[in-house]
Coordinates of C-alpha atoms in Angstrom, one line a residue:
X1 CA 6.0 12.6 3.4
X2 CA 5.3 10.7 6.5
X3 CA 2.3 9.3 7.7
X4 CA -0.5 11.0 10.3
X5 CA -3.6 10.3 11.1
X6 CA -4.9 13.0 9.0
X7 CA -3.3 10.8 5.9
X8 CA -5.3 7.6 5.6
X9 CA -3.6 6.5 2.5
X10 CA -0.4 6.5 5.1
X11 CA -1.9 4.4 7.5
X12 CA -4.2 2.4 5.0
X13 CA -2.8 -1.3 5.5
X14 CA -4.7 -2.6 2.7
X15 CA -5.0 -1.6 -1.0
X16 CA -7.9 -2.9 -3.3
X17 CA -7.6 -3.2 -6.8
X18 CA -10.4 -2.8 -8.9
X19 CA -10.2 -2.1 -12.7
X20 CA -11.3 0.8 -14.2
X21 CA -13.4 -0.5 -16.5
X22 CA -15.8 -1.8 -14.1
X23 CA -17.4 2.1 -12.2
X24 CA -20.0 -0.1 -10.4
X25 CA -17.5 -1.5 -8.6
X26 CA -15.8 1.4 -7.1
X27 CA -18.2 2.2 -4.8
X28 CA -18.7 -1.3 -3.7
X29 CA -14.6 -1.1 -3.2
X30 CA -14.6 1.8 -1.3
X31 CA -17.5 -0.5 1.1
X32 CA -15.1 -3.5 1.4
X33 CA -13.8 -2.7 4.8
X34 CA -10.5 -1.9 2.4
X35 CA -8.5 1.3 4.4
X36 CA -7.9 1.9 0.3
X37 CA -8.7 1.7 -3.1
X38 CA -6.7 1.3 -6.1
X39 CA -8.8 2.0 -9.4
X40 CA -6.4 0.6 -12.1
X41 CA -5.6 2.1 -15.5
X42 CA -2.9 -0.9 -16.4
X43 CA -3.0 -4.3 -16.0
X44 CA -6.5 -4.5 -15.5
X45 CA -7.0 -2.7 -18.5
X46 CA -6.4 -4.5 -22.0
X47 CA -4.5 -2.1 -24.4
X48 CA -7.4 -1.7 -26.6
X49 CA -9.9 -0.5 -23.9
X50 CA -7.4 2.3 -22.0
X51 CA -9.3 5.2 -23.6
X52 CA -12.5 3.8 -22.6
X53 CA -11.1 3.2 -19.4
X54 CA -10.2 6.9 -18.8
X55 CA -13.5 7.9 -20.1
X56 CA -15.4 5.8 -17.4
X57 CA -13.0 6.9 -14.5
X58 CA -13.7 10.5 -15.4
X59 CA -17.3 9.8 -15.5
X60 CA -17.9 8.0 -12.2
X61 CA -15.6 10.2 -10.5
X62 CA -17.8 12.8 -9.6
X63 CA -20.4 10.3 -8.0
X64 CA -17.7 9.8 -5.3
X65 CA -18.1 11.5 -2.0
X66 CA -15.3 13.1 -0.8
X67 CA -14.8 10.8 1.9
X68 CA -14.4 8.0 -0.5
X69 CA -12.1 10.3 -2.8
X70 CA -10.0 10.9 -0.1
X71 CA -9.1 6.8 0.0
X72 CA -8.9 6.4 -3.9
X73 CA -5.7 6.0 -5.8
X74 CA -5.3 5.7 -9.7
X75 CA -2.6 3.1 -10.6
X76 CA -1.3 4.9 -14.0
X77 CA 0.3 2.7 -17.1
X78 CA 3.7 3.2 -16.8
X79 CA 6.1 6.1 -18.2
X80 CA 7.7 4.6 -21.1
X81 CA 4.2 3.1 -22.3
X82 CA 1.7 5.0 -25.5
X83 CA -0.9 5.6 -22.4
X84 CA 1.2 7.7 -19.4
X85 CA 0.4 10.9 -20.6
X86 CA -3.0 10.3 -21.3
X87 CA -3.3 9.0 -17.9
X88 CA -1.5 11.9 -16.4
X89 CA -3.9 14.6 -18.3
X90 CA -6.9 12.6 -17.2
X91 CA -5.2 12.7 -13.5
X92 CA -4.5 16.4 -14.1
X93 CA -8.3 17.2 -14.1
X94 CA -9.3 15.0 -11.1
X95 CA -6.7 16.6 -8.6
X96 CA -8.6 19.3 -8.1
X97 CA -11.6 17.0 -7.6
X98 CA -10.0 15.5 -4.5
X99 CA -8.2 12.1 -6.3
X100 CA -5.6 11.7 -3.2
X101 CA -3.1 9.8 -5.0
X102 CA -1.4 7.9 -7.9
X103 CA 0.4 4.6 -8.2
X104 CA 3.3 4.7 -10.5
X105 CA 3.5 1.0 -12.4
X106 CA 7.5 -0.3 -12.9
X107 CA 8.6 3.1 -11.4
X108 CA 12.6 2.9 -12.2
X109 CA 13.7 6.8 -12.6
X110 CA 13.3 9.5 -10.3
X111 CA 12.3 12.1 -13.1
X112 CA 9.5 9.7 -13.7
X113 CA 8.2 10.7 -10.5
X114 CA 9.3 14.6 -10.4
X115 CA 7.6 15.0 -13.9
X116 CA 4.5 13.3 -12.4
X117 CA 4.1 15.3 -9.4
X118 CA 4.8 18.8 -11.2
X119 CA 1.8 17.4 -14.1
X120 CA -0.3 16.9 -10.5
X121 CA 0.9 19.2 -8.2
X122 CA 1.9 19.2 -4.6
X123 CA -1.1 18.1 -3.1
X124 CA -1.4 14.6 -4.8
X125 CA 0.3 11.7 -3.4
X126 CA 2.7 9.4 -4.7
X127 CA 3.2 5.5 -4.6
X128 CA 5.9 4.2 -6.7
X129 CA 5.7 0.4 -7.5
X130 CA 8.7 -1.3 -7.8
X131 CA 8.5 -4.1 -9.9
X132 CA 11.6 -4.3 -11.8
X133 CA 15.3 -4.6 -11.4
X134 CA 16.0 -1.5 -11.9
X135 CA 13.2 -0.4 -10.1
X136 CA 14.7 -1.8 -7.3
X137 CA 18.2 -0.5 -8.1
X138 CA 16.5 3.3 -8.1
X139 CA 14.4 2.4 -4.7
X140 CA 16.8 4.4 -2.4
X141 CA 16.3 7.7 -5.4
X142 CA 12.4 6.6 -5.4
X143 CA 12.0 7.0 -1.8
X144 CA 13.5 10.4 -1.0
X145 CA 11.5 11.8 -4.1
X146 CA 9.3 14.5 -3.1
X147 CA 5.4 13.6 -2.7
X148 CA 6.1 10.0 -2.2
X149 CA 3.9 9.1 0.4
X150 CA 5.3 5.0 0.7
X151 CA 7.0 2.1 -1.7
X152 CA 4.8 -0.9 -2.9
X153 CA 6.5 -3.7 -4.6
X154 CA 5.4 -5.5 -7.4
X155 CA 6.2 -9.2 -6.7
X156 CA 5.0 -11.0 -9.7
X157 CA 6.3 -8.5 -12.4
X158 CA 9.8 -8.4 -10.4
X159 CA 9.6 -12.5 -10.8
X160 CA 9.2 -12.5 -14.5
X161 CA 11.8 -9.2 -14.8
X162 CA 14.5 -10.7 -13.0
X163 CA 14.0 -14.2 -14.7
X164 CA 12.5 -15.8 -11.5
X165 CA 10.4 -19.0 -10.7
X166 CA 9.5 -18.2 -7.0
X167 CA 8.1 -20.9 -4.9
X168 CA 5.0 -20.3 -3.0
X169 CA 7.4 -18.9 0.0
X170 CA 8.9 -16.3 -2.5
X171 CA 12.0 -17.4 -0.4
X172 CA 13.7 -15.7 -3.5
X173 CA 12.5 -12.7 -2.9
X174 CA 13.6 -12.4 0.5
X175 CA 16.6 -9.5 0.1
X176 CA 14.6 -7.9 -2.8
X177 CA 12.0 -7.2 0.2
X178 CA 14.0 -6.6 3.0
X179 CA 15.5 -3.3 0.0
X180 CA 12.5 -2.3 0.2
X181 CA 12.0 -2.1 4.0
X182 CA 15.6 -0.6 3.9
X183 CA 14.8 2.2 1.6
X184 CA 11.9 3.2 3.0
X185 CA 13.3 3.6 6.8
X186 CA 16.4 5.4 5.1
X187 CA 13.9 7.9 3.4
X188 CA 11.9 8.2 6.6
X189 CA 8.8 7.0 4.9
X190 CA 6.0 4.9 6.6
X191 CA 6.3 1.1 6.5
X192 CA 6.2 -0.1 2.5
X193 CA 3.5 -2.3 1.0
X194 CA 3.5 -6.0 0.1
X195 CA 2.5 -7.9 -3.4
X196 CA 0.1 -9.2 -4.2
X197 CA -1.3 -12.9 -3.4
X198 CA -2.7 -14.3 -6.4
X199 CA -4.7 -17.1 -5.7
X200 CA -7.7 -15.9 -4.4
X201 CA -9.3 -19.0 -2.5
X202 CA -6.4 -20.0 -1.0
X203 CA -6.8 -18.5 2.2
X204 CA -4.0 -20.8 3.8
X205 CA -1.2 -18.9 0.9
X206 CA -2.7 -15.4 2.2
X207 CA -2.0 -16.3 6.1
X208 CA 1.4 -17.3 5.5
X209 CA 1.9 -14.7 2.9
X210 CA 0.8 -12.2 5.5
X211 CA 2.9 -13.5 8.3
X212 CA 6.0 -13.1 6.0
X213 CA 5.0 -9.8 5.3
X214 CA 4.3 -8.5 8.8
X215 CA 7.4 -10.5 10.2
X216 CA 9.8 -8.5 7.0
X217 CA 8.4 -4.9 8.1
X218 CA 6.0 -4.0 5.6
X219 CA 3.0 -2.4 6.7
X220 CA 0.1 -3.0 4.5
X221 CA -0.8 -5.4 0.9
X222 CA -2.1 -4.9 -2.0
X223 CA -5.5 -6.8 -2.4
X224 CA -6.4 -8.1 -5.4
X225 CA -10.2 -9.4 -4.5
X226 CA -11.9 -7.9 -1.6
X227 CA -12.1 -11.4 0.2
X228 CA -9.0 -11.2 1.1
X229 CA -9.0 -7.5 2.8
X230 CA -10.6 -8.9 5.9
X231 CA -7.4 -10.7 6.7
X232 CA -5.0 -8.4 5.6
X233 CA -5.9 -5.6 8.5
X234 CA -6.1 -8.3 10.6
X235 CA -2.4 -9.0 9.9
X236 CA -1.2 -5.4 10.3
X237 CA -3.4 -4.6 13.2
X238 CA -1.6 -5.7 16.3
X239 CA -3.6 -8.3 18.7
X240 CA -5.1 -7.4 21.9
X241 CA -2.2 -9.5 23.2
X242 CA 0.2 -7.4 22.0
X243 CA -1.0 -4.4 23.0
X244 CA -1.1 -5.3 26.3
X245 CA 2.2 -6.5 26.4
X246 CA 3.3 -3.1 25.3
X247 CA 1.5 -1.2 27.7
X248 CA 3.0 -3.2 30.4
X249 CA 6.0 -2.8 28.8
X250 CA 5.7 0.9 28.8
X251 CA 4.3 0.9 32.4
X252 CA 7.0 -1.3 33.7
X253 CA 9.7 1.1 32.0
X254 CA 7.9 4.1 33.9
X255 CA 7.8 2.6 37.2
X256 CA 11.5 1.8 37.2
X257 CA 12.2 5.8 35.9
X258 CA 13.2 4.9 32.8
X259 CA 15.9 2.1 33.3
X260 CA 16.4 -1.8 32.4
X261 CA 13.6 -3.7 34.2
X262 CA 12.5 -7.4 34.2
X263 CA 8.7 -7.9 33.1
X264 CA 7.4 -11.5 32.2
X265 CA 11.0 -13.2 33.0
X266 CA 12.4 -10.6 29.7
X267 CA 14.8 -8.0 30.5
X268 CA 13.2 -4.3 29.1
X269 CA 16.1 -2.6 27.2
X270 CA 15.9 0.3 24.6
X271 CA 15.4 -2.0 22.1
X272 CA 12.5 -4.0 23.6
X273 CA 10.7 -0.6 24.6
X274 CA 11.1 0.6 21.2
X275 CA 9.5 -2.3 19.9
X276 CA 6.4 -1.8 23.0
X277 CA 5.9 1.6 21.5
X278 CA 5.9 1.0 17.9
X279 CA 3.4 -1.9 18.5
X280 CA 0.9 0.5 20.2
X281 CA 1.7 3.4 17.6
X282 CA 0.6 0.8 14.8
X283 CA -2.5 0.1 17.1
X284 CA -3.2 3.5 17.0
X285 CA -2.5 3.7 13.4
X286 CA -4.8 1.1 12.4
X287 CA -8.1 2.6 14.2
X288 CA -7.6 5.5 12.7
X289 CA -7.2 3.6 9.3
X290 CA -10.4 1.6 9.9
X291 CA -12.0 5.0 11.2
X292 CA -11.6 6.1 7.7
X293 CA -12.6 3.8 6.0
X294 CA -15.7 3.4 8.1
X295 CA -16.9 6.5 6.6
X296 CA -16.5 4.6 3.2
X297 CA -17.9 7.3 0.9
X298 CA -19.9 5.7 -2.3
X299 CA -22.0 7.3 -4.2
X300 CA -22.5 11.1 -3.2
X301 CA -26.6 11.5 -3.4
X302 CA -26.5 15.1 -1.4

């Protein structure tokens, strides 16, 4: 399934959490400026209040406008837990009411994601979060499932999985994310999306965790407070800058019919043009992202 601009969810460059146990806050979500929203049936959920927690989603859910639905996913307690198939019989009833996707927690097995999309159906969207070892050794299976619209990765579960204390670089984590990047470009599926950053007020952590990010391929991050969404489209939204570079780029490569050219004291090959056109495709990406979520879609009073 690859991205469009008639799929905001495959442009959307950042992803808000917010639990769903709290209903007042999904409007208020779908408000942040965030190109998507993540209402969460697992870890922001404590075992004792997941039926309460499907109970409040369903309620709220029709007070959505469709414009707002069409930006919400449901993150979904994973399949080998007591709550999955409560989750997926709750989902099962909103498809049809225009939910637009589903996060799948330590997705490790492509049945997982087959027996979730035929509970679904084809028009519901899949994000499978790998967060796990074996998530990760599954990521290539993951990817080429049918409805899965991009990877996310789960960096703090994956830590405590694979037995790791990661620094505040996540230096550790380097070839688990560049798997990620892999697997995604081998299935064809837009750019994959970043951990989270934990610590809120550290706005220093989320620039550099941001630059790593961008500079290791992924397209868009997970958000976990909507102070931080602000900065992440910055990050995945190339800079005036850099879009005129690629335009010149492009222009240069035009003027000389195509072949090797010299702009700014850099030779212009195949792979530097490649690079000028995926830089203005991304710009092109991200206005349409913030288009959508423009038309934020809270509370439906018509």
């Amino acid at each position: 399934m690859s991205g469009s601009a008639g799929q905001p969810l495959a442009l959307a460059r950042s992803f808000l959490f917010v639990p769903a146990t709290r209903p007042e806050r999904f409007a208020k979500a779908l408000a942040s400026g965030a190109d998507a929203v993540i209402i969460d049936l697992e870890d922001a959920v404590a075992p004792g209040e997941k039926a309460q927690a499907r109970q409040l989603l369903a309620q709220a859910w029709a007070g959505l406008a469709p414009a707002g639905r069409a930006r919400v996913l449901v993150r979904v307690n994973a399949g080998h837990t007591v709550w999955h198939g409560d989750d997926l019989n709750l989902l099962g009833g909103l498809v049809g009411l225009g939910v637009a996707g589903v996060v799948l927690s330590k997705a490790e097995h492509a049945a997982q994601l087959s027996h979730v999309a035929a509970v679904l159906g084809s028009g519901c969207a899949l994000v499978p979060l790998i967060e796990s070892v074996a998530g990760l050794d599954a990521a290539d299976a993951l990817a080429r499932c049918p409805q899965v619209l991009r990877l996310a990765f789960g960096n703090l579960d994956f830590q405590a999985d694979a037995g790791l204390a990661c620094g505040p670089d996540e230096s550790e984590l380097t070839a688990v994310r560049l798997a990620v990047l892999l697997a995604s470009r081998r299935a064809q599926l837009p750019s994959p999306i970043d951990g989270v950053t934990a610590d809120t007020q550290d706005t220093e952590q989320l620039a550099r965790d941001l630059l790593r990010s961008r500079r290791g391929g992924f397209g868009a991050k997970l958000c976990i407070h909507p102070s931080q969404v602000a900065a992440v489209n910055a990050a995945f939204t190339p800079s005036p800058t850099e879009i005129d570079w690629a335009r010149r780029v492009l222009a240069a490569s035009d003027a000389a019919g195509g072949g090797v050219v010299s702009l700014d004291g850099r030779m212009v090959d195949a792979p530097v043009l490649l690079l000028a056109q995926r830089t203005l495709a991304r710009a092109a990406d991200a206005a349409n992202a913030a288009d959508a979520a423009h038309g934020h879609g809270g509370p439906d009073h018509a």
